[in-house]
XYZ file of C-alpha atoms in Angstrom:
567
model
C 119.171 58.804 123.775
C 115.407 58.636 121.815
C 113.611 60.585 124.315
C 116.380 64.019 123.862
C 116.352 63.263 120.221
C 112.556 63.514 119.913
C 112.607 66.148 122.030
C 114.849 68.549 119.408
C 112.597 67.706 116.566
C 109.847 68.595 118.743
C 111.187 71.821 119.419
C 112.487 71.794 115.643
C 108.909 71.288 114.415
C 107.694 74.291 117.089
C 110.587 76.743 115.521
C 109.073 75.452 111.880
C 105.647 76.442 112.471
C 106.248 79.743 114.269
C 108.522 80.681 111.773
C 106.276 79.717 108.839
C 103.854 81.814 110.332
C 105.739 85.060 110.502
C 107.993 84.530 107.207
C 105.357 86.404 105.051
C 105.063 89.354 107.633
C 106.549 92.348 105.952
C 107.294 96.352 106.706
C 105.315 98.109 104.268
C 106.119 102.227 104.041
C 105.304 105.055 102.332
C 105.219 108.765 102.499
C 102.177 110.733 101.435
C 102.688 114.318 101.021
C 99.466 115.764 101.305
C 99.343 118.674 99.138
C 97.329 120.837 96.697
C 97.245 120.942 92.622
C 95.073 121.971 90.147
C 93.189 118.965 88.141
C 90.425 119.763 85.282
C 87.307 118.174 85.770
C 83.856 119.031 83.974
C 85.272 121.568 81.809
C 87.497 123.508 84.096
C 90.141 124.019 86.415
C 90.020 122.890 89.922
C 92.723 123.159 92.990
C 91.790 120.009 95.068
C 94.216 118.488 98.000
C 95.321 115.138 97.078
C 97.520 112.425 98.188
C 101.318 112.157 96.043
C 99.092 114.441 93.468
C 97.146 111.857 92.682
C 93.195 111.648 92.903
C 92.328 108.660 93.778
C 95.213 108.334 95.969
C 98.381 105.438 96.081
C 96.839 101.820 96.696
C 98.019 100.267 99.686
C 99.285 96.710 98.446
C 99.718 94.512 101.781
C 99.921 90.873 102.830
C 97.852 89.735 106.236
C 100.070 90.363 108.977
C 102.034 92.680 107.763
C 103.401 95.799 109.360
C 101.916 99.089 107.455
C 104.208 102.583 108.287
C 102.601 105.617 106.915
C 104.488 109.129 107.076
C 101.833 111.999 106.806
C 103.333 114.885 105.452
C 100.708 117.701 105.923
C 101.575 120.536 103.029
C 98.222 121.455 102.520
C 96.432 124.678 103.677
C 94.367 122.373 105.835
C 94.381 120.388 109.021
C 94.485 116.392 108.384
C 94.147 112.992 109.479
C 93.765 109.745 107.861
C 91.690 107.128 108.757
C 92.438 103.195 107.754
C 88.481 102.170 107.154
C 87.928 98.993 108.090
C 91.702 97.820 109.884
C 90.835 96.962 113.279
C 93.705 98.920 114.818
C 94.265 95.613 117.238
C 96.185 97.408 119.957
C 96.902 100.398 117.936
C 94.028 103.039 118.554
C 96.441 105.781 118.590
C 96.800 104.927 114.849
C 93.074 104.541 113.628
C 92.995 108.402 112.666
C 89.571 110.202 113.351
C 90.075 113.684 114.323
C 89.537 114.865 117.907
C 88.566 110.793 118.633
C 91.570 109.236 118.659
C 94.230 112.037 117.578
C 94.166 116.123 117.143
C 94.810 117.239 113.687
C 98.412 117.196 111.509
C 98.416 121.009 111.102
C 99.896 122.257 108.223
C 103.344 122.447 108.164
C 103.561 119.391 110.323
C 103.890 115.364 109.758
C 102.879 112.485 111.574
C 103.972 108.780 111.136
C 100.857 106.307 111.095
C 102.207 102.265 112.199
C 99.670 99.513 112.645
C 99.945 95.996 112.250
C 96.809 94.327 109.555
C 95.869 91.521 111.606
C 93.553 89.074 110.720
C 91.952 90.820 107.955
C 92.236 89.631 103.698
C 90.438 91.439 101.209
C 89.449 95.293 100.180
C 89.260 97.965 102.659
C 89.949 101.682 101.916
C 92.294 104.885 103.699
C 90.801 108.561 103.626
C 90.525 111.937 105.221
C 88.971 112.055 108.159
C 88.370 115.856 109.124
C 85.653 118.295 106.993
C 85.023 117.335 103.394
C 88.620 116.265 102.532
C 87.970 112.848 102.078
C 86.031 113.950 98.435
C 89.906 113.604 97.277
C 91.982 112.106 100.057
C 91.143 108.678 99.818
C 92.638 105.110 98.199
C 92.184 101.709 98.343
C 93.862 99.354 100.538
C 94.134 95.929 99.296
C 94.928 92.829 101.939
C 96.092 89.419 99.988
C 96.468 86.196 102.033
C 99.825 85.500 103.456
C 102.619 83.882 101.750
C 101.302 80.035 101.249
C 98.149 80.543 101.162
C 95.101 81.231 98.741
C 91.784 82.727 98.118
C 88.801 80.918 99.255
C 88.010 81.069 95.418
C 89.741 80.546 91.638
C 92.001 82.653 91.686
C 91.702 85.501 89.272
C 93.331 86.381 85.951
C 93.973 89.828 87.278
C 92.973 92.123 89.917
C 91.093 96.108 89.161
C 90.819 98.531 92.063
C 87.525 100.606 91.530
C 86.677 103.151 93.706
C 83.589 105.278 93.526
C 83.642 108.712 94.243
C 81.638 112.526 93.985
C 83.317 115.365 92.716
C 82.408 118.829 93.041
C 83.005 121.933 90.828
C 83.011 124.204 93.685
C 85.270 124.306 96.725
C 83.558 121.773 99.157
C 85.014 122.508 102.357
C 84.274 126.029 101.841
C 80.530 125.215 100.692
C 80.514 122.876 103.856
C 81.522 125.519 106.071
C 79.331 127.697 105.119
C 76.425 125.634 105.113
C 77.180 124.625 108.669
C 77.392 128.264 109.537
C 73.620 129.111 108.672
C 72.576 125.049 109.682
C 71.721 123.750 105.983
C 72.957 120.959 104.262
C 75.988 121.386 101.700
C 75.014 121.380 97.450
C 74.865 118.337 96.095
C 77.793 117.293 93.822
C 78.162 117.785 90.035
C 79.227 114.343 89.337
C 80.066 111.063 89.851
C 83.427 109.422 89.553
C 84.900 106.108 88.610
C 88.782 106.119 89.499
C 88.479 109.974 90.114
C 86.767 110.591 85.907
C 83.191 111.219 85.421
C 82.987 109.160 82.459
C 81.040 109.525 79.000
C 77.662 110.297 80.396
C 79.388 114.089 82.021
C 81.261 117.073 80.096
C 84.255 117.104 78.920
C 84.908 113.767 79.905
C 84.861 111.164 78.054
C 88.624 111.375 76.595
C 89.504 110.176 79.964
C 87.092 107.489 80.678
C 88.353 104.951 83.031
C 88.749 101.839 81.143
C 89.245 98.372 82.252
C 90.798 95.789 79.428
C 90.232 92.195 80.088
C 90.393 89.119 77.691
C 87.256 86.530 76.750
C 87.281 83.497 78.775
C 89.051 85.036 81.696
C 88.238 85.906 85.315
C 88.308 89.666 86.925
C 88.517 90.260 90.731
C 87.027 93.880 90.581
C 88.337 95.444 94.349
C 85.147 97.835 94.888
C 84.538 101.265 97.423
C 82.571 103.552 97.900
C 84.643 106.730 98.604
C 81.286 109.051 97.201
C 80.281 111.642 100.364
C 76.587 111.128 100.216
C 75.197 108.543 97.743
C 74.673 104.850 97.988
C 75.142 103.481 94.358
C 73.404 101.058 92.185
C 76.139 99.076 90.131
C 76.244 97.373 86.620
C 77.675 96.212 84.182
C 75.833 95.843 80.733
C 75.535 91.991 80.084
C 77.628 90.506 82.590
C 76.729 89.109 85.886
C 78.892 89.646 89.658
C 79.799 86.610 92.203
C 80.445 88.661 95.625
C 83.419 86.673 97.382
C 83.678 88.948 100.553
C 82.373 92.635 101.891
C 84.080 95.165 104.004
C 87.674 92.588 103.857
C 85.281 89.878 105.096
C 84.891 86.576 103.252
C 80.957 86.124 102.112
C 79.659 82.911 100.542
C 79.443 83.762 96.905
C 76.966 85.776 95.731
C 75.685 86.092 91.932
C 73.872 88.950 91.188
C 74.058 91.078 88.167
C 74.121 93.996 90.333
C 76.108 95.638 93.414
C 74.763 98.051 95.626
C 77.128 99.423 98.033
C 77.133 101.964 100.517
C 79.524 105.202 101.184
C 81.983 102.988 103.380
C 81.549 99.640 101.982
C 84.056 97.647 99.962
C 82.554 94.796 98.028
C 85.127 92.291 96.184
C 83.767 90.921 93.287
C 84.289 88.298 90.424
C 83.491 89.144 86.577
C 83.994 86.303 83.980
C 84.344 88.115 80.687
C 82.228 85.980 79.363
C 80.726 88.217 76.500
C 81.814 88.596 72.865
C 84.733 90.944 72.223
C 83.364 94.649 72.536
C 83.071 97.524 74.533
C 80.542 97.458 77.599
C 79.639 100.409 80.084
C 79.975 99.950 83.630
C 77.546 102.359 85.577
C 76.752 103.772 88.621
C 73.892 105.789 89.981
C 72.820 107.126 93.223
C 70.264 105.036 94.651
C 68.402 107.702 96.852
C 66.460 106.148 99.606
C 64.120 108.529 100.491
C 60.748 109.897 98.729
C 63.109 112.585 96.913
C 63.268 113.423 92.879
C 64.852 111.032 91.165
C 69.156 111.642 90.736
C 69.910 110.352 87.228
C 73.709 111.099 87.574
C 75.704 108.443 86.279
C 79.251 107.575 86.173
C 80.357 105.437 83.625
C 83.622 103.159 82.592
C 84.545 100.747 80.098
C 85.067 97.408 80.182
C 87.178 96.912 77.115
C 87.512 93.463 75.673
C 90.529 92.331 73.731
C 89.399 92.218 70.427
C 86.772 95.261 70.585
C 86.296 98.015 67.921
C 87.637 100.745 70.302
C 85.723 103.229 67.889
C 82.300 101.977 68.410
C 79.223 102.508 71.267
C 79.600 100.680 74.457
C 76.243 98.854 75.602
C 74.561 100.871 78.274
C 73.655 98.663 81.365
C 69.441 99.184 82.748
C 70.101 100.771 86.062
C 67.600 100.498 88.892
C 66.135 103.635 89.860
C 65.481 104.390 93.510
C 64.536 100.660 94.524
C 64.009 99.981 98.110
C 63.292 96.109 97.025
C 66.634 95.763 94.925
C 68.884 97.438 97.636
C 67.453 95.205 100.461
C 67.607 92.158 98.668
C 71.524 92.966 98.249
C 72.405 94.312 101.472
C 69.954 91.473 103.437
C 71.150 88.001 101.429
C 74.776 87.870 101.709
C 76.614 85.497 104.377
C 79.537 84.861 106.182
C 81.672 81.994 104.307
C 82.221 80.482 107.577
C 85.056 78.182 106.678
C 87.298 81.229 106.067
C 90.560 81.514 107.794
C 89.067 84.205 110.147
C 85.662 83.195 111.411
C 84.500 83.244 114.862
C 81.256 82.740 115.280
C 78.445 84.346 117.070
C 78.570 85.145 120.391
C 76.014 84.094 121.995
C 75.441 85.700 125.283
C 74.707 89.729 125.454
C 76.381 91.730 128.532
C 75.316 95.037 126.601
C 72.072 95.883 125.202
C 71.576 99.238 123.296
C 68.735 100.306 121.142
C 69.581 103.209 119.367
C 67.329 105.378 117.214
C 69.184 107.462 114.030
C 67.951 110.261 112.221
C 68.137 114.026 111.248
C 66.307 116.530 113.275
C 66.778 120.276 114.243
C 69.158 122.136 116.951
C 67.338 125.274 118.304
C 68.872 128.446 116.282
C 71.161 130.239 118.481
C 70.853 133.469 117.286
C 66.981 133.837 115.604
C 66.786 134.885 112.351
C 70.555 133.903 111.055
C 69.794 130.201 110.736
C 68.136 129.088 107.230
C 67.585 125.253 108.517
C 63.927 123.967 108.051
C 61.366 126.355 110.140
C 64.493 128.721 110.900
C 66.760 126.449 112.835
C 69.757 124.407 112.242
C 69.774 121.333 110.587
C 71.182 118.197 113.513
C 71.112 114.570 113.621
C 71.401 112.664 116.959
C 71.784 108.745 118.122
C 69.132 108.163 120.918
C 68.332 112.187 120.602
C 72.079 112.379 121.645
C 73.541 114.945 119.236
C 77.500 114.711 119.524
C 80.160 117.196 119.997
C 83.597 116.669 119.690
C 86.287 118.409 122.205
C 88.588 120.840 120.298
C 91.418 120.794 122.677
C 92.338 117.370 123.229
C 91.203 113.975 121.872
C 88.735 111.938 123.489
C 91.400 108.872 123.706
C 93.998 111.308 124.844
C 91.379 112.815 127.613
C 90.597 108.774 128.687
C 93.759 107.355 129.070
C 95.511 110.654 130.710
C 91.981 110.448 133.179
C 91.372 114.326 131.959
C 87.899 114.913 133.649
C 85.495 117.334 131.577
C 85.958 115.969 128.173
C 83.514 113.638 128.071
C 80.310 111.681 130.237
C 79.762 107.718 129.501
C 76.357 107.903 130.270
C 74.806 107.500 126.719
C 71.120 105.926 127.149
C 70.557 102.594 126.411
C 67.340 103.390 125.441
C 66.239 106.451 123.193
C 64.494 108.980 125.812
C 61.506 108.868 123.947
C 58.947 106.435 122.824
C 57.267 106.940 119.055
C 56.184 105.199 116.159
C 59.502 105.899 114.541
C 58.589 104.875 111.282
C 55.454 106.939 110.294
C 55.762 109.664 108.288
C 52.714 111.284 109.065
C 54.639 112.492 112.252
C 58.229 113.040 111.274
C 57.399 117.175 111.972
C 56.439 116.893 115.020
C 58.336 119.455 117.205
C 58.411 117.092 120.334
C 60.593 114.494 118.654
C 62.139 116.533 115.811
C 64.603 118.507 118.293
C 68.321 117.321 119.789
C 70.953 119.483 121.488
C 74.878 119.024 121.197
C 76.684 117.121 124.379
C 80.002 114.767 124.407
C 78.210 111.620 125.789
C 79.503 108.425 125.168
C 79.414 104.684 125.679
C 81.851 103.020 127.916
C 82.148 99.162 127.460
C 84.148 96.395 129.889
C 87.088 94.343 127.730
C 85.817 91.051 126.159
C 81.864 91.634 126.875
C 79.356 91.523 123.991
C 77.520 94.663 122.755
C 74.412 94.399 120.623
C 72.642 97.145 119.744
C 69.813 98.001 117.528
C 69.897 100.640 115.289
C 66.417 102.111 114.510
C 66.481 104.341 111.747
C 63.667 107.279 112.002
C 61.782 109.237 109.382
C 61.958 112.552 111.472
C 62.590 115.625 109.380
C 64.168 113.167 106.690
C 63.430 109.603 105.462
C 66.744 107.938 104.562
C 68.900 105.202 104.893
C 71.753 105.335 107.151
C 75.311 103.375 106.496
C 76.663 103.596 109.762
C 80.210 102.954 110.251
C 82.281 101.485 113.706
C 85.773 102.038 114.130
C 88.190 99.163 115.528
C 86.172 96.276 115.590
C 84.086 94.439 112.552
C 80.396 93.509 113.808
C 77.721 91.095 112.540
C 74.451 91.276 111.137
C 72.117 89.670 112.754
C 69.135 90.938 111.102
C 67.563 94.092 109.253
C 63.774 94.913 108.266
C 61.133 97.362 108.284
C 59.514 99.428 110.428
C 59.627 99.707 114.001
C 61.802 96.881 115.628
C 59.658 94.252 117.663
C 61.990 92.142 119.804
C 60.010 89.242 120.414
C 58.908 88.974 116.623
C 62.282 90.237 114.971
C 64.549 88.462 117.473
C 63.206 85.250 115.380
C 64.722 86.378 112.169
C 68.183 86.301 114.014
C 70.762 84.368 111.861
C 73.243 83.078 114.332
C 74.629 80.628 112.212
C 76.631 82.621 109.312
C 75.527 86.049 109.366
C 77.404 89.018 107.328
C 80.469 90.419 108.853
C 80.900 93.893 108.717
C 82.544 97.439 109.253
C 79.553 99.516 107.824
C 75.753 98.965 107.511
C 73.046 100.667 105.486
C 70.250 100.641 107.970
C 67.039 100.704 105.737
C 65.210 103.120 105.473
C 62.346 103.449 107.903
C 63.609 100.211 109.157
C 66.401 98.549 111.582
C 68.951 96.682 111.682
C 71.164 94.503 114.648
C 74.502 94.465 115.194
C 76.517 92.092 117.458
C 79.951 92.581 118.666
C 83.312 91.674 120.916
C 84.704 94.486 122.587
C 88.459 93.002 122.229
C 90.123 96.296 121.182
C 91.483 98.403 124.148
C 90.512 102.426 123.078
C 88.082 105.240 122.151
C 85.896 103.669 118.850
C 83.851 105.928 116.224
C 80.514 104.970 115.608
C 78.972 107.211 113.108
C 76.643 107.816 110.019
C 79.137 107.960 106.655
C 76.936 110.540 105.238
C 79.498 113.216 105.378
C 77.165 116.015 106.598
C 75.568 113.941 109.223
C 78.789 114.229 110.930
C 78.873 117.968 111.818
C 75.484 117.415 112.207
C 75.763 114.857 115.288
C 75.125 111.530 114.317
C 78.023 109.499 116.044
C 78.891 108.835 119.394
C 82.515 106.683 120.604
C 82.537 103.762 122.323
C 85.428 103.035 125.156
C 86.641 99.631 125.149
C 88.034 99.452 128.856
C 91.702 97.631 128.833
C 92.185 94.069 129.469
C 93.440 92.441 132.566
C 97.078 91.829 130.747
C 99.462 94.012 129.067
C 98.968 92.380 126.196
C 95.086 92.978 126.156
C 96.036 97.223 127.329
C 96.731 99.648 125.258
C 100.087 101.121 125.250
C 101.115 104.770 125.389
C 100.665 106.860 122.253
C 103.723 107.275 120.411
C 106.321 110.026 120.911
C 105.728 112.409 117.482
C 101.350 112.288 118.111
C 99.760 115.517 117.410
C 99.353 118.101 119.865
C 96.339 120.453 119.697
């Protein structure tokens, strides 16, 4: 009689904890009707396409392991997708949004319903537009809490502020795009700066809607940061106060005090603010930090952080923003690590199967028709990944065109190794015509299930000297190390932190300088990889990376679903 009765409360216990498990796990859905209003920004009126009509767009509010549903509703003038930044799509790659990469377009007129599964994954990523220049006012924050029963690998906060970062332009942008990539030049620069989709005080006509933050002395903020801005990497601060980091990217970080945030267009950073100031009113900026030897972009969005208490009528306290500063950027981006005692720690893998080294940078494409292009010395502007400038397909996705075996679309043979040897780094040669040129070709890298990828990514001063934050879709890598210069593998490879380096999503490869990335190819599909400068998109800098299926069904990807767009 013992042995069947310990038996059921074995099983009973089993039942217990697989329940407990799933209880939390909830269908979250919504419907965003993507559509066009007028907004007034800078002193005038603007038609932008938004999300629900609102700029930025609905937060996503989500527990780990839940079920997300998204119906697209495409009632703008424009084709669409939307891309989940940062959500590995685990078995969903038909989901993860890029256009012509994983899906064709949502035309307009049409809808599409987005269903993934956030596996995994706590903290602050971010959904936008992924097709043209959309994503300047399609985008919104996604916000992953722990599951029910359990916490925060830190105090938990008094209250919780989304604050997303953004450009905004007076002028149509997809229109200025599109005609800048007709004659090969770069796009104008924005007009401003945004905090929660206002310029701030600082900017026209703005400062009656100043985002404002109110929080209470003696209490603790969790500040849910992105960087939804196009082209700028921003410098952060808040006068008088002081940041802990607690995770990047929706990955857990040990904590970090700084008493300033830089963050890259792509990056999330969650941080902690203890208004620990006396009751007033105190700016919280943001300028571009511009990595190259350019003129100085004083631009700066502001908001308020408003203390119980304050004289609303008086000055807030302006915060001393860095200007341009290679050394404070680094010293951000290079000293955070992984809080490896966090729920969803790995470690580092530690043998490679694939090796890449991989040079990035902007460079020319030969003018097709002489005399129409207005690029640098009469060509078009192009960027290129190991002089590989890529071109997507128009007629079919490159997931669609893998799994249906559609031959044509695509090659896999994307060097391991850039095709030519320089000193990368030295501007004295960046206009040299031998290493300034790419051409456009759909090659790719194809990758077995469950090997290790490492690649270095050697950023190069040709034609421009800039950082790049490069993005991967479907996977989150590590960090091994950055630097300077030209990578040396047998003096950098010593710098490798293989104990509890950053996890991430995006990078901001210095400038003239490298980073290394590490990786499990776990995810059965067709993977972005490319530069979240929105320009160097058009412009070539990307290639996809085809993670082959698994030997299970559980570890192959299943068929799209039945409504997926159609080109």
């Amino acid at each position: 009689m013992g042995r069947p009765v310990l038996l059921l409360l074995i099983c009973a216990l089993v039942v217990s904890v697989f329940c407990s498990s799933f209880a939390s796990a909830a269908i979250v859905e919504h419907t965003f009707n993507v559509e066009d209003v007028i907004v007034n920004r800078l002193c005038r009126d603007r038609t932008i396409t938004t999300v629900n009509g609102s700029l930025p767009g609905p937060t996503l509010l989500v527990q780990e392991g839940d079920t997300v549903i998204i119906h697209v509703i495409n009632n703008s003038p424009y084709n669409m997708t939307i891309h989940w930044h940062g959500i590995t799509q685990m078995m969903s790659a038909w989901a993860d949004g890029p256009e012509y990469v994983t899906q064709c377009p949502v035309v307009p007129g049409n809808r599409y319903t987005y269903k993934f599964n956030v596996t995994e994954q706590e903290g602050t990523l971010w959904w936008h537009a992924h097709i043209s220049f959309l994503r300047e006012t399609v985008h919104g924050a996604i916000v992953i809490r722990p599951r029910a029963g359990r916490t925060y690998p830190f105090p938990k906060p008094y209250k919780e502020y989304p604050l997303i970062f953004g450009e905004w332009w007076n002028t149509n942008i997809v229109d200025a795009s599109n005609e800048a990539q007709a004659i090969g030049v770069a796009p104008v620069d924005s007009d401003a700066y945004t905090i929660n989709g206002q310029p701030g005080d600082l900017y026209n006509c703005s400062s009656d809607h100043t985002t404002r933050f109110r929080v209470i002395r003696g209490k603790t903020y969790l500040f849910r940061i992105v960087n939804a801005a196009l082209n700028s990497q921003l410098f952060f601060k808040i006068a008088d106060h002081k940041f802990t980091v607690v995770a990047v990217d929706a990955a857990y970080v040990n904590p970090y005090v700084t008493d300033v945030v830089v963050i890259a267009p792509g990056q999330t950073a969650d941080v902690l603010l203890k208004a620990d100031q006396k009751p007033g009113l105190y700016y919280m900026a943001a300028r571009p930090y511009l990595s190259g030897p350019v003129v100085p972009n004083n631009s700066t969005t502001t908001a308020i952080l408003a203390y119980k208490g304050a004289d609303e009528s008086s000055t807030p306290k302006m915060p001393v923003l860095p200007v341009n500063d290679t050394t404070i950027a680094f010293k951000f981006y290079s000293e955070l690590t992984r809080l490896v005692t966090s729920r969803f720690w790995a470690g580092v893998p530690s043998k490679v199967d694939e090796d890449y080294f991989v040079t990035i940078g902007v460079g020319l494409i030969a003018c097709e028709n002489p005399g129409t292009c207005q690029g640098p010395f009469g060509q078009r502007l192009g960027a290129s990944m190991n002089n590989v400038s890529l071109e997507l397909p128009s007629k079919i996705s490159l997931l669609e065109a893998f799994v249906q075996n559609v031959d044509g679309v695509f090659t896999t043979d994307f060097p391991k190794q850039p095709p030519v040897i320089f000193d990368y780094t030295n501007p004295n040669i960046s206009f040299d015509p031998a290493t300034m040129f790419t051409s456009k070709s759909t090659n790719i890298i194809k990758v077995k299930y469950n090997s290790t990828v490492q690649m270095v990514l050697q950023n190069q001063v040709t034609l421009a000297q800039e950082s790049h934050p490069m993005h991967l879709h479907g996977v989150n890598f590590l960090v091994l190390a950055q630097g300077f210069g030209n990578y040396n593998a047998s003096e950098d490879s010593k710098k490798f932190n293989l104990v509890n380096p950053q996890e991430r999503n995006t990078i901001a490869v210095p400038t003239a300088g490298w980073a290394v990335i590490r990786f499990r190819a776990i995810n059965p599909g067709v993977w972005f990889m490319h530069c979240h400068l929105e320009p160097h998109v058009p412009w070539g800098l990307a290639t996809a990376i085809i993670v082959e299926n698994g030997p299970t069904p559980d570890t192959s990807l299943p068929p799209p679903p039945s409504d997926f767009p159609k080109c």
